PDB file of C-alpha atoms and ligand atoms in Angstrom:
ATOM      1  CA  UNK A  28       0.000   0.000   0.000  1.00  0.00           C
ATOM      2  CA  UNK A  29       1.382   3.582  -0.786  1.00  0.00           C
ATOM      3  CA  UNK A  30       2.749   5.521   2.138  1.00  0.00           C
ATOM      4  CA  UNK A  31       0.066   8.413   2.890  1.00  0.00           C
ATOM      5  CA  UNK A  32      -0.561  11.927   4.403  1.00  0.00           C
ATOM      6  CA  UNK A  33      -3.513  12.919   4.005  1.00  0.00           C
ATOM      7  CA  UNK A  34      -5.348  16.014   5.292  1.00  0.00           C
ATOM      8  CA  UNK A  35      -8.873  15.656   6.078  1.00  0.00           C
ATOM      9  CA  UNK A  36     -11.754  19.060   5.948  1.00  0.00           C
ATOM     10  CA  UNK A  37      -8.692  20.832   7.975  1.00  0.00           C
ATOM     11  CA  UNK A  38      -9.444  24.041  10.259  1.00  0.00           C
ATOM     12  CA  UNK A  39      -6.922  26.368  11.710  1.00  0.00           C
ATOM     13  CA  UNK A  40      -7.106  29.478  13.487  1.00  0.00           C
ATOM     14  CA  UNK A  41      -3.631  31.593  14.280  1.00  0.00           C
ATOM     15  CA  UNK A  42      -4.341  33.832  17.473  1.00  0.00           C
ATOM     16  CA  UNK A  43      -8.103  33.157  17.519  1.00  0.00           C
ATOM     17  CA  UNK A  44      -8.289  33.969  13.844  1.00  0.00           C
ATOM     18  CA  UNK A  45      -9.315  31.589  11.131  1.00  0.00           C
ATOM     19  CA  UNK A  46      -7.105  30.868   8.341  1.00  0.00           C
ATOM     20  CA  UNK A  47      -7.842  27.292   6.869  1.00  0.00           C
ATOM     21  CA  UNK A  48     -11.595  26.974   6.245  1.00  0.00           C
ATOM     22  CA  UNK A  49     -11.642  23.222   4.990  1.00  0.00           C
ATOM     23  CA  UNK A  50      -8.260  21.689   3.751  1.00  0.00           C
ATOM     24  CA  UNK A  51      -8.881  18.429   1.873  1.00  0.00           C
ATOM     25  CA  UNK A  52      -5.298  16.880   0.291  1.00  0.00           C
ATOM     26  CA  UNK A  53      -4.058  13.818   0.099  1.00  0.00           C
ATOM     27  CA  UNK A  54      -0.201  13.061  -0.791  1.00  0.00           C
ATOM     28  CA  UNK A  55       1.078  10.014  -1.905  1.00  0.00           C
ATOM     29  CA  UNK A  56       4.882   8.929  -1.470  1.00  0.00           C
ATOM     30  CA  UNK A  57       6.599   9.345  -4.706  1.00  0.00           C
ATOM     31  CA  UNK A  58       3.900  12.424  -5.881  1.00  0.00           C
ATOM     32  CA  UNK A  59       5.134  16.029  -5.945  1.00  0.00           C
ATOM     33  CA  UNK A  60       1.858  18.281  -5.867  1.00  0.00           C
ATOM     34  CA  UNK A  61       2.196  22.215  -6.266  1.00  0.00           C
ATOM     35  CA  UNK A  62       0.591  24.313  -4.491  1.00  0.00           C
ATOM     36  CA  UNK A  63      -0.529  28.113  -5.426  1.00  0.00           C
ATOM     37  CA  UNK A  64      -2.338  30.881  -4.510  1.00  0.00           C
ATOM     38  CA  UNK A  65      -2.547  34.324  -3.740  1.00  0.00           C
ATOM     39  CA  UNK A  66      -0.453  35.976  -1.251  1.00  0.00           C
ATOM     40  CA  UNK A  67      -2.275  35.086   2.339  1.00  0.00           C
ATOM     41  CA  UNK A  68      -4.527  32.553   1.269  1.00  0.00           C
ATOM     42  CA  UNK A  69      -2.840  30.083   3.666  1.00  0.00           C
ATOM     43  CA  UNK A  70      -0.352  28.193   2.231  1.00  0.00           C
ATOM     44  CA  UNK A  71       2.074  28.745   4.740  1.00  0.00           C
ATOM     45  CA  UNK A  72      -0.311  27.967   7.617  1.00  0.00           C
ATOM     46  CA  UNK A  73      -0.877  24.622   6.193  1.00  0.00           C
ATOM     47  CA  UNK A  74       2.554  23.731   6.484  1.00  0.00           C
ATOM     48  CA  UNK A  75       3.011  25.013   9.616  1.00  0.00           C
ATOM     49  CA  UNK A  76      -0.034  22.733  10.651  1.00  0.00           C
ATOM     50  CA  UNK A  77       0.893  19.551   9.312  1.00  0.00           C
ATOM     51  CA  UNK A  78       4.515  20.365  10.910  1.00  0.00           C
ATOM     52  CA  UNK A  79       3.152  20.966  14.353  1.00  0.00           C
ATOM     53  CA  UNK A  80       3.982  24.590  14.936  1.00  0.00           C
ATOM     54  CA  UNK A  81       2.614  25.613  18.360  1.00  0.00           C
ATOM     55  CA  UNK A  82       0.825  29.083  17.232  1.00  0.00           C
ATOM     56  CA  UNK A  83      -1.593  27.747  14.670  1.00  0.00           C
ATOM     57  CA  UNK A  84      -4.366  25.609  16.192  1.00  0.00           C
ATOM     58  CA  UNK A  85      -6.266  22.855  14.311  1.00  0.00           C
ATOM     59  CA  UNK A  86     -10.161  23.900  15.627  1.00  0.00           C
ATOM     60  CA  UNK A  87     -11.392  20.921  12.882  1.00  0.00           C
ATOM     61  CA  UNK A  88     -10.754  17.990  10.636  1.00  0.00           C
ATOM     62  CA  UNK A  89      -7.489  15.586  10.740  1.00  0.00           C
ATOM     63  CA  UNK A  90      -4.200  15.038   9.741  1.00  0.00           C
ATOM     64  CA  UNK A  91      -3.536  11.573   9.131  1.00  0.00           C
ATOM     65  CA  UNK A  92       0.302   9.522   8.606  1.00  0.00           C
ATOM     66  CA  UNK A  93      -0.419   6.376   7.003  1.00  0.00           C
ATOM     67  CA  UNK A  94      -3.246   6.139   9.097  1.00  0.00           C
ATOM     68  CA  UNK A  95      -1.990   7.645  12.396  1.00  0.00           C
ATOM     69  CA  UNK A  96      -3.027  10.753  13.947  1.00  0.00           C
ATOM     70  CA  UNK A  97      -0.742  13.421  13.393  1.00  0.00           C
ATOM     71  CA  UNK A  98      -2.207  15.914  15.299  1.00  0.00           C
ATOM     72  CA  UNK A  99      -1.661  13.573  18.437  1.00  0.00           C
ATOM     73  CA  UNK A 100       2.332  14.108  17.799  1.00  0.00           C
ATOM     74  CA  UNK A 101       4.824  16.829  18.641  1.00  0.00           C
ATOM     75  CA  UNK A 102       6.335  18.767  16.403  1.00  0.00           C
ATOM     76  CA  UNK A 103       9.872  16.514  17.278  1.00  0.00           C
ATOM     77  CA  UNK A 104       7.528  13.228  16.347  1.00  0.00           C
ATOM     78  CA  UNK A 105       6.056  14.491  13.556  1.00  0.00           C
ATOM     79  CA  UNK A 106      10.036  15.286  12.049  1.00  0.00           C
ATOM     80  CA  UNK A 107      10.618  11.782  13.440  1.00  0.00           C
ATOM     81  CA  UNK A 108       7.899   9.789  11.510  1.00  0.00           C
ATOM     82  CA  UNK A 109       8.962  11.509   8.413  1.00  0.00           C
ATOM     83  CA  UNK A 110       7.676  14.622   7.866  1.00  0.00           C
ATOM     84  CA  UNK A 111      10.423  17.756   6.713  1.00  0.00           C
ATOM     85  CA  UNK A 112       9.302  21.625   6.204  1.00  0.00           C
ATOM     86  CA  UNK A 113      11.493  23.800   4.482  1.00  0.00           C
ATOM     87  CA  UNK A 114      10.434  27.418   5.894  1.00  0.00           C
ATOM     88  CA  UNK A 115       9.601  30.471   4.058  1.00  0.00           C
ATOM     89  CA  UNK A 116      11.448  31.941   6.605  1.00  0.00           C
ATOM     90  CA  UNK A 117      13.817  29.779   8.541  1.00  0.00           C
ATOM     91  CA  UNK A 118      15.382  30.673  12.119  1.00  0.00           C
ATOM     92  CA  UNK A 119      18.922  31.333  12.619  1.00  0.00           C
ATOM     93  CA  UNK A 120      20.392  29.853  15.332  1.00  0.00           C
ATOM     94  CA  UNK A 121      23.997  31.669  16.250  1.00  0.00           C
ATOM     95  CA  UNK A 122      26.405  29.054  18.104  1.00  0.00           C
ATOM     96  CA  UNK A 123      25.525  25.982  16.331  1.00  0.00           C
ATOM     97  CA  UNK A 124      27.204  24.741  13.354  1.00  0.00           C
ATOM     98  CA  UNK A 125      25.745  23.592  10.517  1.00  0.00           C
ATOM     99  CA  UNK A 126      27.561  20.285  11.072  1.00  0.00           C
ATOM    100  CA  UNK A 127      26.880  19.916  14.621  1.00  0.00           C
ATOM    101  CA  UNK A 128      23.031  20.474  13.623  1.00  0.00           C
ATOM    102  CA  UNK A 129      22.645  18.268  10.557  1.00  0.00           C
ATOM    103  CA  UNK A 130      24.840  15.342  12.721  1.00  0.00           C
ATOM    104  CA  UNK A 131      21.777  15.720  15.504  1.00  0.00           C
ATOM    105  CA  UNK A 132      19.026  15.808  12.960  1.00  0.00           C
ATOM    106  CA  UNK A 133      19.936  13.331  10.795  1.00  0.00           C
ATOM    107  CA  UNK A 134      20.921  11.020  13.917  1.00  0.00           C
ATOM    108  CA  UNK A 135      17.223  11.825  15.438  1.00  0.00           C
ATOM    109  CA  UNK A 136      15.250  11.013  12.182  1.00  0.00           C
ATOM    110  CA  UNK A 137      17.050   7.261  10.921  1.00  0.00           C
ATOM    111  CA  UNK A 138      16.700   6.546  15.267  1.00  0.00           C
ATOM    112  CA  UNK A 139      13.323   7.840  16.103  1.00  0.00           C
ATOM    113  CA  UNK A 140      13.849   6.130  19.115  1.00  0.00           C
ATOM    114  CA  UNK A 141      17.248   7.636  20.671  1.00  0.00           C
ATOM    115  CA  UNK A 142      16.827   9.535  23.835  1.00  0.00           C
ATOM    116  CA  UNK A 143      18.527  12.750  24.626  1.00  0.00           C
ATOM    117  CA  UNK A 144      22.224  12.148  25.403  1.00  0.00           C
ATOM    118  CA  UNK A 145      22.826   8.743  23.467  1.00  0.00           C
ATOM    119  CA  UNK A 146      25.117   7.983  20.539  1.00  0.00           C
ATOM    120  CA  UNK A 147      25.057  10.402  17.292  1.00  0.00           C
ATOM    121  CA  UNK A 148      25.539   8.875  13.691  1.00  0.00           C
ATOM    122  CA  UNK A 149      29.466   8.131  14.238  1.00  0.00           C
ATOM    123  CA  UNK A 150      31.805  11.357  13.022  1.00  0.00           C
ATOM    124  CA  UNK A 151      33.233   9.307  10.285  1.00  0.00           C
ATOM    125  CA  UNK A 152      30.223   7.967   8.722  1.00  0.00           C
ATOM    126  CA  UNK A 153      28.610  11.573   9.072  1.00  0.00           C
ATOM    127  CA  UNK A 154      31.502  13.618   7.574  1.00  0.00           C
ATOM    128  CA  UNK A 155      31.435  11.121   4.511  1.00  0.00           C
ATOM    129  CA  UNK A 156      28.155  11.365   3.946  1.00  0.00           C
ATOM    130  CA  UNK A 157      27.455  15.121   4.185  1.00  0.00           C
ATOM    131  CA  UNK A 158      30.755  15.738   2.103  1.00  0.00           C
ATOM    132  CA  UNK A 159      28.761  13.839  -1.124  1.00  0.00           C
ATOM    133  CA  UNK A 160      25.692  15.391  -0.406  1.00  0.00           C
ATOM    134  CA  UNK A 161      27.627  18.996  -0.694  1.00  0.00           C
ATOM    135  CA  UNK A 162      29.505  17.902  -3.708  1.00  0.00           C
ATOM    136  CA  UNK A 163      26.226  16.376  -5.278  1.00  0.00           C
ATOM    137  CA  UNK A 164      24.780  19.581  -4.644  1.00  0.00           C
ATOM    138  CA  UNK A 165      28.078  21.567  -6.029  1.00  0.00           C
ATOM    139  CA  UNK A 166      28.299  23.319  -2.103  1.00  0.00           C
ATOM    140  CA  UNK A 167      31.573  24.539  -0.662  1.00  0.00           C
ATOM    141  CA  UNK A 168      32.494  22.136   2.329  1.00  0.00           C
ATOM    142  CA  UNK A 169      33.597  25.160   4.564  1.00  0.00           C
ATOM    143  CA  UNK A 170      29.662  25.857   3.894  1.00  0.00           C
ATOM    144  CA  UNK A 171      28.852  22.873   7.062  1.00  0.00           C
ATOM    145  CA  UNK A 172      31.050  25.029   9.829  1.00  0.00           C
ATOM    146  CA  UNK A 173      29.120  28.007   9.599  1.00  0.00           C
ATOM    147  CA  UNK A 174      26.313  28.664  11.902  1.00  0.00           C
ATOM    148  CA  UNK A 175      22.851  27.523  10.883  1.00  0.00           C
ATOM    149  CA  UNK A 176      21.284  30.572   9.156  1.00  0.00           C
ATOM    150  CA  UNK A 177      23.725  33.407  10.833  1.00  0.00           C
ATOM    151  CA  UNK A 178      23.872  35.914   8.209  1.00  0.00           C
ATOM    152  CA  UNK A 179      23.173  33.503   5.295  1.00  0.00           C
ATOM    153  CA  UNK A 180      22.209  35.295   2.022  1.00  0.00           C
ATOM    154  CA  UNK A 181      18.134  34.181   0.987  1.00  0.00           C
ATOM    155  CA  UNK A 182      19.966  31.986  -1.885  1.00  0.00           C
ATOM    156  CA  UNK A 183      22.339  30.430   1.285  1.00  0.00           C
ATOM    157  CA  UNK A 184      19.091  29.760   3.358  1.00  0.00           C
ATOM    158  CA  UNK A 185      17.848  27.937   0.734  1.00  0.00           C
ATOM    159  CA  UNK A 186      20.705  25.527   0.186  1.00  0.00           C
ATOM    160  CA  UNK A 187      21.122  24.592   3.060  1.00  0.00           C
ATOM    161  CA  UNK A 188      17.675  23.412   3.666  1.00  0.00           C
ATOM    162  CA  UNK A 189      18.213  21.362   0.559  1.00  0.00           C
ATOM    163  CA  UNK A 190      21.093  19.775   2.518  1.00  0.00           C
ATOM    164  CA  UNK A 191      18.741  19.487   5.190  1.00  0.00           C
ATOM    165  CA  UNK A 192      16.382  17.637   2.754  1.00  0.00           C
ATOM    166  CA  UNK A 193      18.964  15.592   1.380  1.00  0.00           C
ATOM    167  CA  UNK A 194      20.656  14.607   4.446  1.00  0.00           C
ATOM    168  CA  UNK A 195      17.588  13.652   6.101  1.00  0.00           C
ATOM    169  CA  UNK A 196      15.734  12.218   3.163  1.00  0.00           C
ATOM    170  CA  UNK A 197      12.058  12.486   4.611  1.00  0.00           C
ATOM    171  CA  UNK A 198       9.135  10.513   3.289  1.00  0.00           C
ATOM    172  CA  UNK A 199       7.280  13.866   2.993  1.00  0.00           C
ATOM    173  CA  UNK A 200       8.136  17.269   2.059  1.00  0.00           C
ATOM    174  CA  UNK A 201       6.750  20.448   2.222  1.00  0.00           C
ATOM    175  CA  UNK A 202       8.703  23.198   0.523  1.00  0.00           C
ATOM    176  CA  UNK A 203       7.535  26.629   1.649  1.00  0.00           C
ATOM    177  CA  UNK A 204       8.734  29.089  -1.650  1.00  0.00           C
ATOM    178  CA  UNK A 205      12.142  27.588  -1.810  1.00  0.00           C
ATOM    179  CA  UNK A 206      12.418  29.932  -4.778  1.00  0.00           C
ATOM    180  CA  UNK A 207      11.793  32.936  -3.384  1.00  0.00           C
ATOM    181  CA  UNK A 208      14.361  35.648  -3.234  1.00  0.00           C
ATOM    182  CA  UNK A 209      16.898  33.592  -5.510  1.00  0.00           C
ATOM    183  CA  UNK A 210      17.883  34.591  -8.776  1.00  0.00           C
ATOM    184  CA  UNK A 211      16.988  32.309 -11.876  1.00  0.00           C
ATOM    185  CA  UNK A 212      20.346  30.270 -11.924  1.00  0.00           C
ATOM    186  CA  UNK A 213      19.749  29.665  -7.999  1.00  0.00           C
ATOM    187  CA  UNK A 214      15.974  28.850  -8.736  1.00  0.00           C
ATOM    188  CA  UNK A 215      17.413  26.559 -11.685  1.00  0.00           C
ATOM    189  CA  UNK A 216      19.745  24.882  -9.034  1.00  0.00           C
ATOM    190  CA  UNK A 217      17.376  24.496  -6.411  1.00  0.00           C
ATOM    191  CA  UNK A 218      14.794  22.916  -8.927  1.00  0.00           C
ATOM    192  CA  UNK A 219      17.592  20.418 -10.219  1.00  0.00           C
ATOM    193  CA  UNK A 220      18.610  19.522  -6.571  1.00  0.00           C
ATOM    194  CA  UNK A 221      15.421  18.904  -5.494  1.00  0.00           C
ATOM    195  CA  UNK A 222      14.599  16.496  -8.097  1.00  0.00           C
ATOM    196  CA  UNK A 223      17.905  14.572  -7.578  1.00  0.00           C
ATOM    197  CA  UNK A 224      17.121  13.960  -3.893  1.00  0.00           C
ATOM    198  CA  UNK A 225      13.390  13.612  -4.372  1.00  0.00           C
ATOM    199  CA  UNK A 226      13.028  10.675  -6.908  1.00  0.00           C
ATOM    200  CA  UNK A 227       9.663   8.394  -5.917  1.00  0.00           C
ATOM    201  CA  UNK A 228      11.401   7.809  -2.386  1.00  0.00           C
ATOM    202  CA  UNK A 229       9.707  11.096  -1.538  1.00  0.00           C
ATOM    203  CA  UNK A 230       6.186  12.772  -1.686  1.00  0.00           C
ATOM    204  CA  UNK A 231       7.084  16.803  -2.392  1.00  0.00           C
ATOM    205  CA  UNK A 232       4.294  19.348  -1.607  1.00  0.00           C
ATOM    206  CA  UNK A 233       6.355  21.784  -3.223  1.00  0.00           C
ATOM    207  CA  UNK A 234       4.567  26.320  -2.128  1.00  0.00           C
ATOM    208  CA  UNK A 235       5.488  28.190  -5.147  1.00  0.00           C
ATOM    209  CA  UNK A 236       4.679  31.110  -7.480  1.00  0.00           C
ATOM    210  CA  UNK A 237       6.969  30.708 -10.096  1.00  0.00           C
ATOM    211  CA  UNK A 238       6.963  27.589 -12.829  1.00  0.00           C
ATOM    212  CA  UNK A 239      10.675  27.626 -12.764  1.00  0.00           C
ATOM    213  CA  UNK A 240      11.104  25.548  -9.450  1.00  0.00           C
ATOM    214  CA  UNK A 241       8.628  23.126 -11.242  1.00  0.00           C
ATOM    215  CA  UNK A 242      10.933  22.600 -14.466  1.00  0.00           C
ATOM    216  CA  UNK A 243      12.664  19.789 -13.418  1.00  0.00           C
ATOM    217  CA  UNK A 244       9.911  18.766 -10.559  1.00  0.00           C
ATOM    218  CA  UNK A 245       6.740  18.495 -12.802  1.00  0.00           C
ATOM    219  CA  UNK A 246       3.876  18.276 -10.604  1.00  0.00           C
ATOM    220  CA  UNK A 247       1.466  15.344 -10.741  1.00  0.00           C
ATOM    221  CA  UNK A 248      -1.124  17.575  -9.240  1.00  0.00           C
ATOM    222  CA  UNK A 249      -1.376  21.705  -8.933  1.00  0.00           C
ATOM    223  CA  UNK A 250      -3.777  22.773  -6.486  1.00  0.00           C
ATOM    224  CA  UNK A 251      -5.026  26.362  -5.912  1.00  0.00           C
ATOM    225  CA  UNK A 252      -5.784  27.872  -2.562  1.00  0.00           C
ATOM    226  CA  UNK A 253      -7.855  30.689  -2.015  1.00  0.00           C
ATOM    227  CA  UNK A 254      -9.461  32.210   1.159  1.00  0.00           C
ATOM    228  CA  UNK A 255      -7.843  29.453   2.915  1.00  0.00           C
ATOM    229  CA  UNK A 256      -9.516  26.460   1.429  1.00  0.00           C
ATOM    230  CA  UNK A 257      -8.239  24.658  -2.252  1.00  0.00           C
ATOM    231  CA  UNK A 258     -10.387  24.991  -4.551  1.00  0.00           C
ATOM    232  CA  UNK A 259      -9.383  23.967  -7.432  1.00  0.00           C
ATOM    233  CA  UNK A 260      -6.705  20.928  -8.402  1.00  0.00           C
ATOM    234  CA  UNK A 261      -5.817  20.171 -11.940  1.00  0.00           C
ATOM    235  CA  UNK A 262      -2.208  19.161 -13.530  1.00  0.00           C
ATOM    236  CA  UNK A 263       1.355  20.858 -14.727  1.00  0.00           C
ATOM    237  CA  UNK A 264      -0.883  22.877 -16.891  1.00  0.00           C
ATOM    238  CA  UNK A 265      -3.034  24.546 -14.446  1.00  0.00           C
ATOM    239  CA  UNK A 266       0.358  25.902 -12.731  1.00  0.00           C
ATOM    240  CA  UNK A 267       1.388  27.089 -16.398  1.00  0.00           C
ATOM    241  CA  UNK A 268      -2.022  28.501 -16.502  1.00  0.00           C
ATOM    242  CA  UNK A 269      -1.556  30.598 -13.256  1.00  0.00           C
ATOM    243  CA  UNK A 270       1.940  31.449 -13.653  1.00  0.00           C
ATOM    244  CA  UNK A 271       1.144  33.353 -16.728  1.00  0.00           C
ATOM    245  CA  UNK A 272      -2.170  34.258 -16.467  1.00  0.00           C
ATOM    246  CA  UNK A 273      -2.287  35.318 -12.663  1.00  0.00           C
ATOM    247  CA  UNK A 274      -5.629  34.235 -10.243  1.00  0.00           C
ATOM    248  CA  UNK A 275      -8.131  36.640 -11.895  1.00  0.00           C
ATOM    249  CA  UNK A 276     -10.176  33.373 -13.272  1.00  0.00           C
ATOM    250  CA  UNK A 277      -9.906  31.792 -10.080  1.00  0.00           C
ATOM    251  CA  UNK A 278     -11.675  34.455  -8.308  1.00  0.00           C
ATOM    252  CA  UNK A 279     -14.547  34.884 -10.558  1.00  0.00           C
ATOM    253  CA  UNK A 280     -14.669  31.140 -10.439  1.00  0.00           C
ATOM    254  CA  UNK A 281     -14.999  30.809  -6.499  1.00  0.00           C
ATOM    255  CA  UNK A 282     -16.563  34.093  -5.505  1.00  0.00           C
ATOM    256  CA  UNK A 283     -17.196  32.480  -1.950  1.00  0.00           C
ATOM    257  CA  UNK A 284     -13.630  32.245  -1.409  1.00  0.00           C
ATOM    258  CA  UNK A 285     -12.512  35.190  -3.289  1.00  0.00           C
ATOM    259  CA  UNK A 286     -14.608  36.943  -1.008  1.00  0.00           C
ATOM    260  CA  UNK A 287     -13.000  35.236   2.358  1.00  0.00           C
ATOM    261  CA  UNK A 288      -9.712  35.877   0.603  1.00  0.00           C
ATOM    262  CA  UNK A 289     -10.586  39.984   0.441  1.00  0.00           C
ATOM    263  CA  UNK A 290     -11.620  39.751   4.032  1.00  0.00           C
ATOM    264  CA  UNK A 291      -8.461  38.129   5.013  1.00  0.00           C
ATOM    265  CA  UNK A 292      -6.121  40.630   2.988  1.00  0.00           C
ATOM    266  CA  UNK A 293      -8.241  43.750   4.623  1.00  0.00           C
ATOM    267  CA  UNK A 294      -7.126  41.982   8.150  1.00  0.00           C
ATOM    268  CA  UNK A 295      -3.749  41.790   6.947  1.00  0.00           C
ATOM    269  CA  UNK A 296      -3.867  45.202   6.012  1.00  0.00           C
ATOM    270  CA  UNK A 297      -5.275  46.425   9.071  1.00  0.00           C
ATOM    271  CA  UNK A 298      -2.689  43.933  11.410  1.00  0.00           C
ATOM    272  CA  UNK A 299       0.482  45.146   9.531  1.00  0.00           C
TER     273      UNK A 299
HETATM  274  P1  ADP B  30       0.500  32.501   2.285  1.00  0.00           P
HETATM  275  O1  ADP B  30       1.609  31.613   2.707  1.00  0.00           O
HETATM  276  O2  ADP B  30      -0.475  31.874   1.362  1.00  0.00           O
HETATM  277  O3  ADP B  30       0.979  33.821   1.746  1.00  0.00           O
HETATM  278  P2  ADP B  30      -0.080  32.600   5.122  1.00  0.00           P
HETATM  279  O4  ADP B  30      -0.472  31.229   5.484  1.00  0.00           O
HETATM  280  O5  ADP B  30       1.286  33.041   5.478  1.00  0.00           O
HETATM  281  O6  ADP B  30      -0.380  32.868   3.589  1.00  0.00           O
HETATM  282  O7  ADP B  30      -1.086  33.623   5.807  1.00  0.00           O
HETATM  283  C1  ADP B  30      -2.491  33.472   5.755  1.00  0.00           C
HETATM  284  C2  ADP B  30      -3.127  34.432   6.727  1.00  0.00           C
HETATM  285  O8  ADP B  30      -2.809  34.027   8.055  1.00  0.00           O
HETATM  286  C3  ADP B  30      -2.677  35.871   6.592  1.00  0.00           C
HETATM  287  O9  ADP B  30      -3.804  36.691   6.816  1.00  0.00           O
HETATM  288  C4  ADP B  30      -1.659  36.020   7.708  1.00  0.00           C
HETATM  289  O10 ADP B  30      -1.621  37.330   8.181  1.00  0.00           O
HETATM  290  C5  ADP B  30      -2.205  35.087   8.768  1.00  0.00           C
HETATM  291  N1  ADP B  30      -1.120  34.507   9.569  1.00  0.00           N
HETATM  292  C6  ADP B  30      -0.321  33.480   9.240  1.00  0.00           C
HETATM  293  N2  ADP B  30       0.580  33.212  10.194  1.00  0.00           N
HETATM  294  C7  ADP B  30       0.360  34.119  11.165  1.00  0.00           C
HETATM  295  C8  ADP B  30       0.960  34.367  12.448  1.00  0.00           C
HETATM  296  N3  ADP B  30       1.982  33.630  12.899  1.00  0.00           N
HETATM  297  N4  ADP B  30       0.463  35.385  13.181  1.00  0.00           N
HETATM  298  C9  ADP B  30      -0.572  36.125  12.730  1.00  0.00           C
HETATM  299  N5  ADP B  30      -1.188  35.941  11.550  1.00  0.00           N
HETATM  300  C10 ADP B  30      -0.735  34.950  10.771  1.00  0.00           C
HETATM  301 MG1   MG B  31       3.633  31.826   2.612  1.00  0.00          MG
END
């Protein structure tokens, strides 16, 4: 049976406020599905609610892991059973090596079961494997003693969490506008890396606006999101469509949620 997360009529409200009005999605291992939409629709909540993040609260629906209930796990489990996220927006943490960071992650996910304090991947093994990941994806070595995210250009941030990706190899992965910010040689990069590590080993939710990340990742399935629900899901050509033609179809399409989606921009407006 194929390896499944799958996102059931999902609610979620960040400080009180609802964002996701009725999620429905269901990812396969080994399927890379876009997803679009305006600017605050909700794409990024989503992620953050299938990873766990503490601020956006599930109010309805499920999220389900081949069957188990993923709302019932920590944010630690959830990275543990095989779920990745790479941020929109990711935290720098001054101190801690890249290395030192990867060595723990990586360690964490292949031995779900490790407590706090016991063995890490051994150096040797580690250092060999994170030295062909970098040259596989054409990164400087001195790259892996800088400090995660301290003063890393966008196109840095990026990279490394396509070394994250790669080192970690998660079943699922949700990557939040890995293009953004990048110029097109980085975006054409990224896109080839991603497709090298993804393979059908992986399922790939891949948060984009551009088609360029989705050259050498062609989507099985584009889905729209507007007013914090999707509400439309076709194939490669419906990104196409959208890249080019913008979300002005969409929204006569699905007044309901075009009108939500006004709403929400006016509260963004007013919050900001
Ligand atoms: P997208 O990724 O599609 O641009 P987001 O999911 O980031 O949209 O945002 C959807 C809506 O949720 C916006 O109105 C945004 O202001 C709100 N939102 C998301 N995260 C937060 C947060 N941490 N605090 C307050 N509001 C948030
Ligand atoms: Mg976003």
């Amino acid at each position: 049976m194929a390896e499944t997360l799958k996102i059931t009529n999902l609610h979620v409200s960040v400080e009180g406020k609802p964002i996701l009005r009725g999620v429905n999605l269901t990812i396969n291992r080994g399927e890379i599905h876009a997803l679009m939409g305006p600017n605050g629709s909700g794409k990024s909540t989503l992620g953050n609610a299938i990873m766990g993040h503490p601020n956006y609260e599930v109010t309805e629906g499920s999220i389900t892991l081949n069957g188990e209930d993923v709302l019932a796990m920590d944010a630690s489990e959830r990275a543990r059973g095989g779920i990745f996220m790479a941020f929109q927006r990711p935290m720098s943490v001054p101190g801690v090596k890249m290395a030192d960071f990867l060595r723990h992650a990586t360690t964490n996910v292949r031995n779900p079961r490790r407590k706090e304090g016991e063995e890490l991947i051994p150096m040797r093994q580690f250092r060999k494997e994170l030295t062909e990941k970098m040259d596989q994806l054409k990164m400087d070595v001195e790259f892996a003693r800088r400090y995660v995210n301290d003063g890393f250009s966008g196109g840095e941030m990026k990279r490394a969490e396509i070394l994250q990706l790669a080192m970690l190899r998660p079943k699922f992965a949700i990557l939040d506008e890995t293009d953004s910010g990048l110029d097109v040689d980085a975006v054409k990069l990224a896109s080839q890396s991603i497709a090298e590590i993804g393979g059908s080993e992986m399922g790939i939710l891949i948060i984009t606006h551009h088609d360029k990340l989705l050259d050498y990742n062609t989507p099985d399935f584009t889905h729209v999101m507007l007013g914090g629900r999707i509400v439309e899901t076709g194939g490669v050509e419906l990104a196409r469509e959208l890249y080019t033609e913008g979300y002005d179809r969409i929204r006569a399409a699905y007044p309901e949620a075009a009108a939500v989606d006004a709403e929400m921009q006016q509260s963004t407006a007013a919050a900001v």
